[in-house]
Short mmCIF file of C-alpha atoms in Angstrom, two decimals:
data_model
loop_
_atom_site.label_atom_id
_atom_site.label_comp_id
_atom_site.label_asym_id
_atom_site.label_seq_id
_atom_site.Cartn_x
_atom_site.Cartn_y
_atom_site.Cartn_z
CA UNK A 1 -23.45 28.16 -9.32
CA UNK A 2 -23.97 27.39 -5.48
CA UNK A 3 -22.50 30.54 -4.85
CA UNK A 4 -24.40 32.80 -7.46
CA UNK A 5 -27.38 31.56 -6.41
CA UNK A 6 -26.72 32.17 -2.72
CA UNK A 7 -25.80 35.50 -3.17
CA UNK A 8 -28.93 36.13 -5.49
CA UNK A 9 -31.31 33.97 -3.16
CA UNK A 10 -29.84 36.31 -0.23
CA UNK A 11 -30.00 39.16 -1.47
CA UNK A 12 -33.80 38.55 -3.01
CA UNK A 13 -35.16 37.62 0.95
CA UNK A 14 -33.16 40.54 2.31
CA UNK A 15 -35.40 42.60 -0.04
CA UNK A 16 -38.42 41.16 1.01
CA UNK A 17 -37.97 41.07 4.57
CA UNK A 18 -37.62 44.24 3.98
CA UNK A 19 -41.26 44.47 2.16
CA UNK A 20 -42.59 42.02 4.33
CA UNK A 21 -41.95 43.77 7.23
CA UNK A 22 -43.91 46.77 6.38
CA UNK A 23 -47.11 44.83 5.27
CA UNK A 24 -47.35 42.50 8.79
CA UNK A 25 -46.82 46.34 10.80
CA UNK A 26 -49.35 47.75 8.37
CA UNK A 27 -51.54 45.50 9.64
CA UNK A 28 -50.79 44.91 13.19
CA UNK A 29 -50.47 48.86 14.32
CA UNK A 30 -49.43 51.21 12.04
CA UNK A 31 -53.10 52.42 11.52
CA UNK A 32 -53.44 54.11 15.05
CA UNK A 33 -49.48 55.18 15.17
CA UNK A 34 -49.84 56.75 12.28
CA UNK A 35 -53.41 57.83 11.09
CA UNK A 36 -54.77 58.15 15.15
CA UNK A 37 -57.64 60.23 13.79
CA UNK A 38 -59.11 57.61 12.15
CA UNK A 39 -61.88 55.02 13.09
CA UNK A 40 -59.67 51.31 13.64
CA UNK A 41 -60.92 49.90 9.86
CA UNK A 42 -60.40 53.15 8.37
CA UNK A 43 -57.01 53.70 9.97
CA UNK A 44 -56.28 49.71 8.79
CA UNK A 45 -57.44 50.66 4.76
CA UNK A 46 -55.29 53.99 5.33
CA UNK A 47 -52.28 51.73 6.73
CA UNK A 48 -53.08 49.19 4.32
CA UNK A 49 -52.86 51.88 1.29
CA UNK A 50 -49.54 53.44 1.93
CA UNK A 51 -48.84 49.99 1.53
CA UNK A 52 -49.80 49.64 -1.84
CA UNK A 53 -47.86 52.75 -2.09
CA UNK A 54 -44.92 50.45 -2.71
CA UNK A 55 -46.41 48.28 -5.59
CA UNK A 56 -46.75 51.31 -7.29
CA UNK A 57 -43.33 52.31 -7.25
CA UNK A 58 -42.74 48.86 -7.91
CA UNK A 59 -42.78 49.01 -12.07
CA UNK A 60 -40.50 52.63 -11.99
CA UNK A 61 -38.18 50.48 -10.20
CA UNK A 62 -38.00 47.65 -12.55
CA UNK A 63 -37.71 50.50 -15.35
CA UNK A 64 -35.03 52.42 -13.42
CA UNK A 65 -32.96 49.17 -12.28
CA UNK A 66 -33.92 47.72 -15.81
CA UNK A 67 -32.03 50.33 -17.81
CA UNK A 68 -28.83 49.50 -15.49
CA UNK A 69 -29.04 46.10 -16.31
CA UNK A 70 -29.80 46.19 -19.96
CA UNK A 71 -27.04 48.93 -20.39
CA UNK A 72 -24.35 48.22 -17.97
CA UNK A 73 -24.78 44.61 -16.51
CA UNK A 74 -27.15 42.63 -14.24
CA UNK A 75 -24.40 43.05 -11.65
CA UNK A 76 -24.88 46.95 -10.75
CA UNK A 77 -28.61 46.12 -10.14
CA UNK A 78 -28.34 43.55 -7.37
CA UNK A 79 -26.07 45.86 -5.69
CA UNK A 80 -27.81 49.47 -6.04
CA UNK A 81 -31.60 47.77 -5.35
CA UNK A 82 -30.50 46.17 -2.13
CA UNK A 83 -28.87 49.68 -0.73
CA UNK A 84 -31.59 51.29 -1.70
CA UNK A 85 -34.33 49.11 0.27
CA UNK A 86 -32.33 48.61 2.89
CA UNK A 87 -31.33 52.28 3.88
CA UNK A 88 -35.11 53.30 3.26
CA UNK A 89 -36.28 50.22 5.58
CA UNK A 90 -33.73 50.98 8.21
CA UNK A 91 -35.04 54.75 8.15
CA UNK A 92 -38.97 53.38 8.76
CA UNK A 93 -37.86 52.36 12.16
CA UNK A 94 -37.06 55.95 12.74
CA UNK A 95 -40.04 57.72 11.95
CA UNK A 96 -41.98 59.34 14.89
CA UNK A 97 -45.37 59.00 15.29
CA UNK A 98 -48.45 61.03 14.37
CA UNK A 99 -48.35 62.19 18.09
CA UNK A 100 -44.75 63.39 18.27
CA UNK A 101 -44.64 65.11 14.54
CA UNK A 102 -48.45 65.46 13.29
CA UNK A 103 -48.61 65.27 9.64
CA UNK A 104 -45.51 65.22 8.62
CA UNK A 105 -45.26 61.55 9.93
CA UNK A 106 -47.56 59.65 7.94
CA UNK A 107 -45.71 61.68 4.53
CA UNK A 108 -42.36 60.41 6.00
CA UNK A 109 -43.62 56.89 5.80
CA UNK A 110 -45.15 56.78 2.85
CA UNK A 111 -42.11 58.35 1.05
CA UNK A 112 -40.33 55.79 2.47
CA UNK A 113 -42.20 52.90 1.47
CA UNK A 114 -42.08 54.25 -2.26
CA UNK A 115 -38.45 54.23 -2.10
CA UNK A 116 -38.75 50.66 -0.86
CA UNK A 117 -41.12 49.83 -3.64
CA UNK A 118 -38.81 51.10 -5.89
CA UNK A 119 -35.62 49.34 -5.02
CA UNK A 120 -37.71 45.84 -5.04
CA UNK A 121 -38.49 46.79 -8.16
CA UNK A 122 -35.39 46.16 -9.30
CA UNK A 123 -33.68 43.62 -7.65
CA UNK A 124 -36.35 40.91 -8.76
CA UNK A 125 -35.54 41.25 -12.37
CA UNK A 126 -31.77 41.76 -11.47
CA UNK A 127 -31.69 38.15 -9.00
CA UNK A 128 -33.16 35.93 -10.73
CA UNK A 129 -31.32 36.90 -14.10
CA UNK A 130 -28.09 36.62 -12.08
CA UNK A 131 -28.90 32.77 -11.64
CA UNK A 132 -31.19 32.41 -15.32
CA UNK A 133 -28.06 33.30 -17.21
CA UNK A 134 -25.23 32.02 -15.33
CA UNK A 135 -26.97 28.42 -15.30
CA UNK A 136 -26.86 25.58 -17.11
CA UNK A 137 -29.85 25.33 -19.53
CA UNK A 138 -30.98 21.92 -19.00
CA UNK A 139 -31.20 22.97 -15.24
CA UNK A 140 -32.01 26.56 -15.49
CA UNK A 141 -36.00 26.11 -13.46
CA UNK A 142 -33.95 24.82 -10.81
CA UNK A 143 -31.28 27.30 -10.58
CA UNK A 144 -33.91 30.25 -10.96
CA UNK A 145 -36.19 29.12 -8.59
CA UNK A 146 -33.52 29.71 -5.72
CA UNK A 147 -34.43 33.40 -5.94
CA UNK A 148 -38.28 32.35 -5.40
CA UNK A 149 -37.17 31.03 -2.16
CA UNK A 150 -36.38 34.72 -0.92
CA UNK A 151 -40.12 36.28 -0.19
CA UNK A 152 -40.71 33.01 1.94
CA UNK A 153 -36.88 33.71 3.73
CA UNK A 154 -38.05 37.08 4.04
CA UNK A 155 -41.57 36.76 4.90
CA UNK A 156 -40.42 33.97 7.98
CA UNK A 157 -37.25 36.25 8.86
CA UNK A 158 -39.80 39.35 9.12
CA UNK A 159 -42.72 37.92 10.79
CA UNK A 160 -40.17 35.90 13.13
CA UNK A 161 -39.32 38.94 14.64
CA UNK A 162 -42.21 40.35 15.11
CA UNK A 163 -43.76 36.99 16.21
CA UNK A 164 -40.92 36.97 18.85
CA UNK A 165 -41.30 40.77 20.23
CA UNK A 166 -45.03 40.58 20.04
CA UNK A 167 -44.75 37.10 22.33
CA UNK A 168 -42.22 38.72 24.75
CA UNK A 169 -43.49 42.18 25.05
CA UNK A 170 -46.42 43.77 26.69
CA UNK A 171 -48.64 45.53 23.94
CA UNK A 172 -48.13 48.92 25.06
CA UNK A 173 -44.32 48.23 24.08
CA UNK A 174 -45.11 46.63 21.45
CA UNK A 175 -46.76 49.46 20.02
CA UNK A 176 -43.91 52.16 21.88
CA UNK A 177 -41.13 50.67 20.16
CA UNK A 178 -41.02 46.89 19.73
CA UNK A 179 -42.53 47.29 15.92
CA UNK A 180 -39.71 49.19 14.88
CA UNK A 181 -36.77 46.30 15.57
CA UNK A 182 -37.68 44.74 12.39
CA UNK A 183 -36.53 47.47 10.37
CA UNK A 184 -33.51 48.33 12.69
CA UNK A 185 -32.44 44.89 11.34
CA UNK A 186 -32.66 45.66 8.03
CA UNK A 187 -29.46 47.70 8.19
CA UNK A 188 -27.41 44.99 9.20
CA UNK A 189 -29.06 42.34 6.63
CA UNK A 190 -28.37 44.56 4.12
CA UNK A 191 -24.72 45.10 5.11
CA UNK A 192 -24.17 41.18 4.82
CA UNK A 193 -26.37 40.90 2.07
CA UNK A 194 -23.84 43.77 0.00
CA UNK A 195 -20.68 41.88 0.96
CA UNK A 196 -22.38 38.82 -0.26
CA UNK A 197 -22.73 40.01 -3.73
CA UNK A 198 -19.96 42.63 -3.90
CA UNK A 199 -17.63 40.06 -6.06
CA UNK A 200 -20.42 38.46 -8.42
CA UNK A 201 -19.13 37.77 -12.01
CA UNK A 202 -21.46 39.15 -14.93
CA UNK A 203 -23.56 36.95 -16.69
CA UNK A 204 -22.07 34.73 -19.49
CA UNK A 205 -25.62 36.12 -21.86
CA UNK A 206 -25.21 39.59 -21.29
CA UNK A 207 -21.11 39.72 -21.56
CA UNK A 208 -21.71 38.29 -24.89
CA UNK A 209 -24.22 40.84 -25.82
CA UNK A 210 -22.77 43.65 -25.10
CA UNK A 211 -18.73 42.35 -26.58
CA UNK A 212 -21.14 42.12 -29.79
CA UNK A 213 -22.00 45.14 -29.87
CA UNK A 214 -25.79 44.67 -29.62
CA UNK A 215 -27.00 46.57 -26.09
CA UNK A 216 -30.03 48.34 -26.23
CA UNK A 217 -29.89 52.08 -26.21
CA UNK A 218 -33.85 52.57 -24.89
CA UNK A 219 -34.40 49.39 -23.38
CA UNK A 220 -37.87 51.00 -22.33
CA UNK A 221 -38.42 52.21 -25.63
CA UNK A 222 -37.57 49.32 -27.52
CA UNK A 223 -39.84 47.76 -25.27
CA UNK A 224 -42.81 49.16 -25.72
CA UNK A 225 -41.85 49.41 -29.28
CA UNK A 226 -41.62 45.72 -30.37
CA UNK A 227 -43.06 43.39 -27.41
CA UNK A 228 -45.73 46.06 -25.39
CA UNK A 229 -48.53 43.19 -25.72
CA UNK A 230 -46.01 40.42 -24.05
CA UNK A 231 -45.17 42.97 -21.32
CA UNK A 232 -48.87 43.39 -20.79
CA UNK A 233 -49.98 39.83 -20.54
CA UNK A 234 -46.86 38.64 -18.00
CA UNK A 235 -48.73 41.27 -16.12
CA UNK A 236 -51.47 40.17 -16.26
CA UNK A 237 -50.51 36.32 -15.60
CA UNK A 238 -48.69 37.66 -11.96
CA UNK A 239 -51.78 39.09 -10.75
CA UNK A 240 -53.53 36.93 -9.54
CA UNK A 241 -50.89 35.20 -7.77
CA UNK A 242 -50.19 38.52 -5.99
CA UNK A 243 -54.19 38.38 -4.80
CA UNK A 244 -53.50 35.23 -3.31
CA UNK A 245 -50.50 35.72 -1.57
CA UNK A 246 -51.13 39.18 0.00
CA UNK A 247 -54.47 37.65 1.07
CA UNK A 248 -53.07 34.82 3.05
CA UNK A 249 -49.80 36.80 4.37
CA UNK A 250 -51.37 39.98 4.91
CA UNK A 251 -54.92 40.56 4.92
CA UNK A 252 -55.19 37.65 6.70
CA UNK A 253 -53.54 38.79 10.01
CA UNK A 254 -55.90 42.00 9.70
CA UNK A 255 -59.07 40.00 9.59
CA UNK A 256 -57.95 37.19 12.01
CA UNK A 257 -56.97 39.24 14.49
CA UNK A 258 -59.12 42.23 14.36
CA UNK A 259 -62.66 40.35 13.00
CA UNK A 260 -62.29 36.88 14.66
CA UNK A 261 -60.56 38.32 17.93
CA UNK A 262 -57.60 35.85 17.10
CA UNK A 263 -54.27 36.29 19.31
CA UNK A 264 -51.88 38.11 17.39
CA UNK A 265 -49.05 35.80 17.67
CA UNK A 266 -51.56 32.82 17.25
CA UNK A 267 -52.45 34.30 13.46
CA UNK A 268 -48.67 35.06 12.68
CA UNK A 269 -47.51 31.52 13.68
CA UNK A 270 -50.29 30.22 11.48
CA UNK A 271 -49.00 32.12 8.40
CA UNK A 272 -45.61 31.39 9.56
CA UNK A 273 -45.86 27.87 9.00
CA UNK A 274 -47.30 27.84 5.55
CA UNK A 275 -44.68 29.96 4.36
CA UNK A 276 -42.38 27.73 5.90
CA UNK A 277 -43.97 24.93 3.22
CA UNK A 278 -43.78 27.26 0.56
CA UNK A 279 -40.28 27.70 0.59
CA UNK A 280 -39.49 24.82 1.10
CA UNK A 281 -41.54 22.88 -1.97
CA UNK A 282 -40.03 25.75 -4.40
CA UNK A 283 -36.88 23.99 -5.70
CA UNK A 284 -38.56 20.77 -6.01
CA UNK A 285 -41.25 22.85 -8.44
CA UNK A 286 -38.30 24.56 -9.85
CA UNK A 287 -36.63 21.19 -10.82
CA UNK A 288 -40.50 19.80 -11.94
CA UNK A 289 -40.30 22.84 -14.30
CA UNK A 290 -37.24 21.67 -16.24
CA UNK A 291 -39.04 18.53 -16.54
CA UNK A 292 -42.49 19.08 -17.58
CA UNK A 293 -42.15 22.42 -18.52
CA UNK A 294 -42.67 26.17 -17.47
CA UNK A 295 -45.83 27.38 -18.68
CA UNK A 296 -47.66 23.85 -17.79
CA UNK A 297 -47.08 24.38 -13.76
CA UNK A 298 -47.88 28.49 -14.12
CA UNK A 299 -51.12 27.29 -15.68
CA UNK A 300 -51.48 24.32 -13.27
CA UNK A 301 -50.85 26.00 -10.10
CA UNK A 302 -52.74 29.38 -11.10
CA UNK A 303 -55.93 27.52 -11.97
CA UNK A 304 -55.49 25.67 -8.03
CA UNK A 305 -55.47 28.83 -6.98
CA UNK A 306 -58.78 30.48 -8.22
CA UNK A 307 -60.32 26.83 -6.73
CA UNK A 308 -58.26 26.87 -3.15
CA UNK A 309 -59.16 29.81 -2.50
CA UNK A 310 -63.01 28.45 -1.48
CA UNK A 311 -61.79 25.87 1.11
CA UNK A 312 -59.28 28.77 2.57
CA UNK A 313 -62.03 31.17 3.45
CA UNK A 314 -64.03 28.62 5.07
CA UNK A 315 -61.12 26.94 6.73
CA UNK A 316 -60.26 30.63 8.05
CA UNK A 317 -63.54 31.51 8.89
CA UNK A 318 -63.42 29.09 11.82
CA UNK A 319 -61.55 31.11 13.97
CA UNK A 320 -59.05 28.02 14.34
CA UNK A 321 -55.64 28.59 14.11
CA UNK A 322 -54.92 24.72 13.22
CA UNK A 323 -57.55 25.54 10.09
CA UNK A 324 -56.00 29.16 9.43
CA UNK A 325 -52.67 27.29 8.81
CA UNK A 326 -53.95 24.30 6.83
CA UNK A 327 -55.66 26.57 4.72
CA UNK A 328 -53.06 29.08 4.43
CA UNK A 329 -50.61 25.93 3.78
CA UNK A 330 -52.60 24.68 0.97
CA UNK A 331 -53.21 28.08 -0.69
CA UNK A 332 -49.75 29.01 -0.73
CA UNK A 333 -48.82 25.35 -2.34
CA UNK A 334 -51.12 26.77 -5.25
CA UNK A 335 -49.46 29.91 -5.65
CA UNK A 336 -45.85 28.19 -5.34
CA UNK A 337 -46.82 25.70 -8.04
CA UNK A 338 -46.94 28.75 -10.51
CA UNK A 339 -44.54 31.56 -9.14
CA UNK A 340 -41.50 29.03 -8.34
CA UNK A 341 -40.95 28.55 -12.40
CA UNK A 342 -41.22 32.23 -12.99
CA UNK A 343 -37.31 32.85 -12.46
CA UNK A 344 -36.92 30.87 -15.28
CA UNK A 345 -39.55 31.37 -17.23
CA UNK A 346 -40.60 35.11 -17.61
CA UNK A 347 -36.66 35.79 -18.44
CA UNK A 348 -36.99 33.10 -21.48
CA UNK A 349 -39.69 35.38 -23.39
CA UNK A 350 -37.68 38.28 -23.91
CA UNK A 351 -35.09 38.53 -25.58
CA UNK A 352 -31.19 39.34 -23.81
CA UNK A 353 -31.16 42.61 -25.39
CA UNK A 354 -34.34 43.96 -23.21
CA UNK A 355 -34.60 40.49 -20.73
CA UNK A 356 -33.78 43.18 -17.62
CA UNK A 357 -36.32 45.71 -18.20
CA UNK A 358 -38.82 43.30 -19.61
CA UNK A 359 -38.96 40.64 -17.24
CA UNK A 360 -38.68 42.90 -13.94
CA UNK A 361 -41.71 45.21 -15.66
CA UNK A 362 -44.18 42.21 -16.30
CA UNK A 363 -43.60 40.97 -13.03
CA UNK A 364 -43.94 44.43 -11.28
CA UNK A 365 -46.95 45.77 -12.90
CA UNK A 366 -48.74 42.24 -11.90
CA UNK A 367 -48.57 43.68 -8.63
CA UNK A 368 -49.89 46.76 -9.13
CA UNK A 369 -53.17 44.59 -10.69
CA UNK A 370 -52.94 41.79 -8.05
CA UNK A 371 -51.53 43.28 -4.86
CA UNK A 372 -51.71 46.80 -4.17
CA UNK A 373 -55.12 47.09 -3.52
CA UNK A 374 -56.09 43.51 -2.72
CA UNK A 375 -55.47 44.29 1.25
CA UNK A 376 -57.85 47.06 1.22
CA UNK A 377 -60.71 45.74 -1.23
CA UNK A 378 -60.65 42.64 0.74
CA UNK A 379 -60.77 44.37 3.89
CA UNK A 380 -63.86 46.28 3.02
CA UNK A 381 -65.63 43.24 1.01
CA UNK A 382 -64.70 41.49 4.17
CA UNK A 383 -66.70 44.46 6.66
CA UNK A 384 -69.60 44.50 4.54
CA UNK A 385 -71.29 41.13 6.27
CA UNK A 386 -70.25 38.44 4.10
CA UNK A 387 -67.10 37.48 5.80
CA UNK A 388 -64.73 35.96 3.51
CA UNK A 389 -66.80 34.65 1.12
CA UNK A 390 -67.04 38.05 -1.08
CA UNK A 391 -62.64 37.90 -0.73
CA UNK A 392 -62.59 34.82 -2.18
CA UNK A 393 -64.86 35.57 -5.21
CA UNK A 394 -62.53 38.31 -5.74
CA UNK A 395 -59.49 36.37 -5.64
CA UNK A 396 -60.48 33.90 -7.92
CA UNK A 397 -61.92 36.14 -10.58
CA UNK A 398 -58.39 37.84 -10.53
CA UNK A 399 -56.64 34.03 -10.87
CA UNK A 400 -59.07 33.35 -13.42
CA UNK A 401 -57.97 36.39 -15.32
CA UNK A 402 -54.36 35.46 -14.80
CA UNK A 403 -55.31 31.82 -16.19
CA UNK A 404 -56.77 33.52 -19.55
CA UNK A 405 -53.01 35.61 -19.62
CA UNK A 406 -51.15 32.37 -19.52
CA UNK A 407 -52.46 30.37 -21.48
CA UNK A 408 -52.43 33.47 -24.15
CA UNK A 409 -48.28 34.09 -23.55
CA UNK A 410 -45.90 31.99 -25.74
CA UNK A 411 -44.25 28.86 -24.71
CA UNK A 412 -40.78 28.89 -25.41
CA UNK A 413 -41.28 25.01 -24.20
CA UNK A 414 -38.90 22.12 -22.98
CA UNK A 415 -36.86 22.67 -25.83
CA UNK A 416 -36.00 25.89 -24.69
CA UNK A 417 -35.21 24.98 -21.21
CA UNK A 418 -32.46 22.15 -22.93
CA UNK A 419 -31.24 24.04 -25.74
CA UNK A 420 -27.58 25.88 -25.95
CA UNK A 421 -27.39 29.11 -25.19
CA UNK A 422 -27.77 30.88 -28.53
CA UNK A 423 -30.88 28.45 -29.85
CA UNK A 424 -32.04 29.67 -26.27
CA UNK A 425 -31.23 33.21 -27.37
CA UNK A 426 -32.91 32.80 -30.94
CA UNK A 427 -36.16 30.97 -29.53
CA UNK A 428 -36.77 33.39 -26.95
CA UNK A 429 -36.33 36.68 -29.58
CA UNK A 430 -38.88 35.05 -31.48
CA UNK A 431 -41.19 34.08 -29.03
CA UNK A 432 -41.49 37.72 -27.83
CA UNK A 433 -42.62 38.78 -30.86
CA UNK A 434 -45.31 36.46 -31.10
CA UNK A 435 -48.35 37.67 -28.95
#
């Protein structure tokens, strides 16, 4: 298990390094690199919307990638998602700028940050199955919430280096070149990340699935067939936890720095550290999971963070970068309350036959509602006068929304989490039928 759940947990901040890396240079400089033309907040909302460009191609993804795993094994998808987002990362730091190729370069980079988009898509849905399946059911929140642990892996790895170059560079470099070693780096960390899970075993649940004979031939179909209302409530429950954390890791660094006149590396080492917290409380809520259950800590921590959300805008409306990260700390312990169970739990509503597809989609079309656009309505709510106030009335009607999603999904419960594998199996085909 220690070594499935590296190579999963690897793999999964690889990936989001990857993603992460994009969003901070979205809002840092790609607006004026790449859409010059542009006043500085409308080249920030056009930066800041070929960055939801990847949410969208988020769901295809997790249909594409889903198929593969349904059909031919959870292994082929941790393998094909992470070349994918790692050669279209590594390519980003080769794109000229609107200066040296006009037009063409903004279409470059959005095309690339679909294809990015897309391989996340899958490789969510295909990690955190990897570890679901192969672990032990009375320890399964545990095991699954090693994945969880990759977007705050990424998210330091990603803003570390940028953190660093910013620090030791003048700006003009900064903006020349020094942006683009990030994704340069993604090439290698994808190469390690491949040899990593190049000898993975196949899960124990989907080996006896398919040697019975039972593999879905439309996993999308069947889908949409049987459990479309499930799939569209475990959207609806990740949404708001995508508000909130592309709020504090991305917006965030926009507003500070641009609005409040903030030092650039003084609003990424705020950040920094409360996604250091994050990722490090999210075994210990994976483990509180398996003992109090799932669907208790996603309502828990979702409901913190419609109320959080207050005391963050004020805290970051100080200016104060001791304030930014306290806040920043204490919104992100919100969010990890509910999204470090998800590994475990999403995967227990559907059923083995369609878990791939099913799981990955939920998940991915949550950030479509939650994340996508979040960066750019908050960046305009923000311009219109009313600071962060009007952000954080929008995040918390979108948590409030994901509240009203939980508590209307099933709860396979405790029992679930502790039963063998085929009561496991049973439960969870009959709990996806009952929305």
């Amino acid at each position: 298990m220690g070594r499935i759940a590296a190579a999963s947990a690897a793999g999964t901040a690889i990936e989001f390094y990857d993603f992460f890396a994009y969003g901070t240079a979205a809002a840092l400089v790609l607006g004026p690199l790449f859409f010059p033309g542009f006043s500085a907040l409308a080249g920030t909302l056009a930066a800041f919307a070929t960055f939801g460009v990847g949410f969208v191609a988020r769901p295809l993804g997790a249909v594409v990638f889903g198929h593969v795993g349904d059909r031919y094994g959870r292994r082929p998808v941790l393998v094909g998602s992470l070349l994918l987002t790692g050669l279209a990362t590594t390519a980003v730091g080769f794109v000229p700028s609107y200066a040296t190729i006009g037009a063409a370069a903004p279409v470059i980079l959005v095309t690339l940050r679909f294809l990015q988009g897309l391989g996340l898509g899958g490789e969510w849905g295909g990690a955190v199955l990897l570890a679901a399946e192969h672990a032990p059911p009375g320890r399964r929140g545990l095991w699954a919430s090693l994945p969880q642990t990759g977007p705050a892996t990424g998210f330091v790895l990603a803003n570390g280096v940028l953190l660093a170059l910013s620090a030791g560079l003048s700006d003009a470099a900064f903006r020349d070149w020094g942006w683009r070693v990030p994704f340069w780096a993604a090439g290698v960390l994808a190469v390690g990340g491949l040899a990593l899970r190049a000898a993975l075993p196949e899960t124990p649940e989907f080996t006896r699935v398919a040697e019975r004979g039972e593999l879905a031939r439309v996993p999308l179909g069947e889908l949409f067939g049987r459990h479309w209302r499930l799939v569209l409530l475990t959207a609806g429950a990740m949404a708001g936890g995508y508000a909130v954390f592309y709020t504090v890791t991305t917006w965030s660094l926009s507003y500070a720095t641009g609005t409040l006149g903030m030092p650039r590396t003084t609003a990424l080492a705020a950040v920094l550290v409360a996604v250091l917290v994050k990722g490090a409380v999210t075994p210990l809520v994976g483990m509180l999971g398996d003992r109090f259950g799932r669907r208790r800590l996603a309502l828990a921590g979702t409901g913190a963070m419609a109320v959080v959300i207050f005391p963050y805008a004020g805290l970051l409306a100080t200016g104060s970068a001791a304030a930014m990260a306290l806040g920043s700390t204490a919104e992100l312990l919100a969010f990890i309350t509910a999204f470090a169970v998800l590994g475990a739990y999403l995967p227990e509503l559907y059923e083995p036959r369609v878990r791939c597809t099913g799981a990955a989609l939920g998940y991915n079309l949550g950030g479509i509602l939650g994340g996508a656009l979040t960066p750019v309505v908050a960046t305009r709510l923000a311009e219109g006068g009313g600071g962060p106030w009007p952000v954080a009335l929008y995040v918390a009607a979108i948590a409030l929304g994901s509240v009203a999603c939980f508590a209307a999904l099933p709860d396979p419960g405790r029992e679930l989490a502790s039963a063998a594998p085929a009561v496991a199996t049973s439960a969870a085909t009959s709990a996806s039928t009952s929305p």
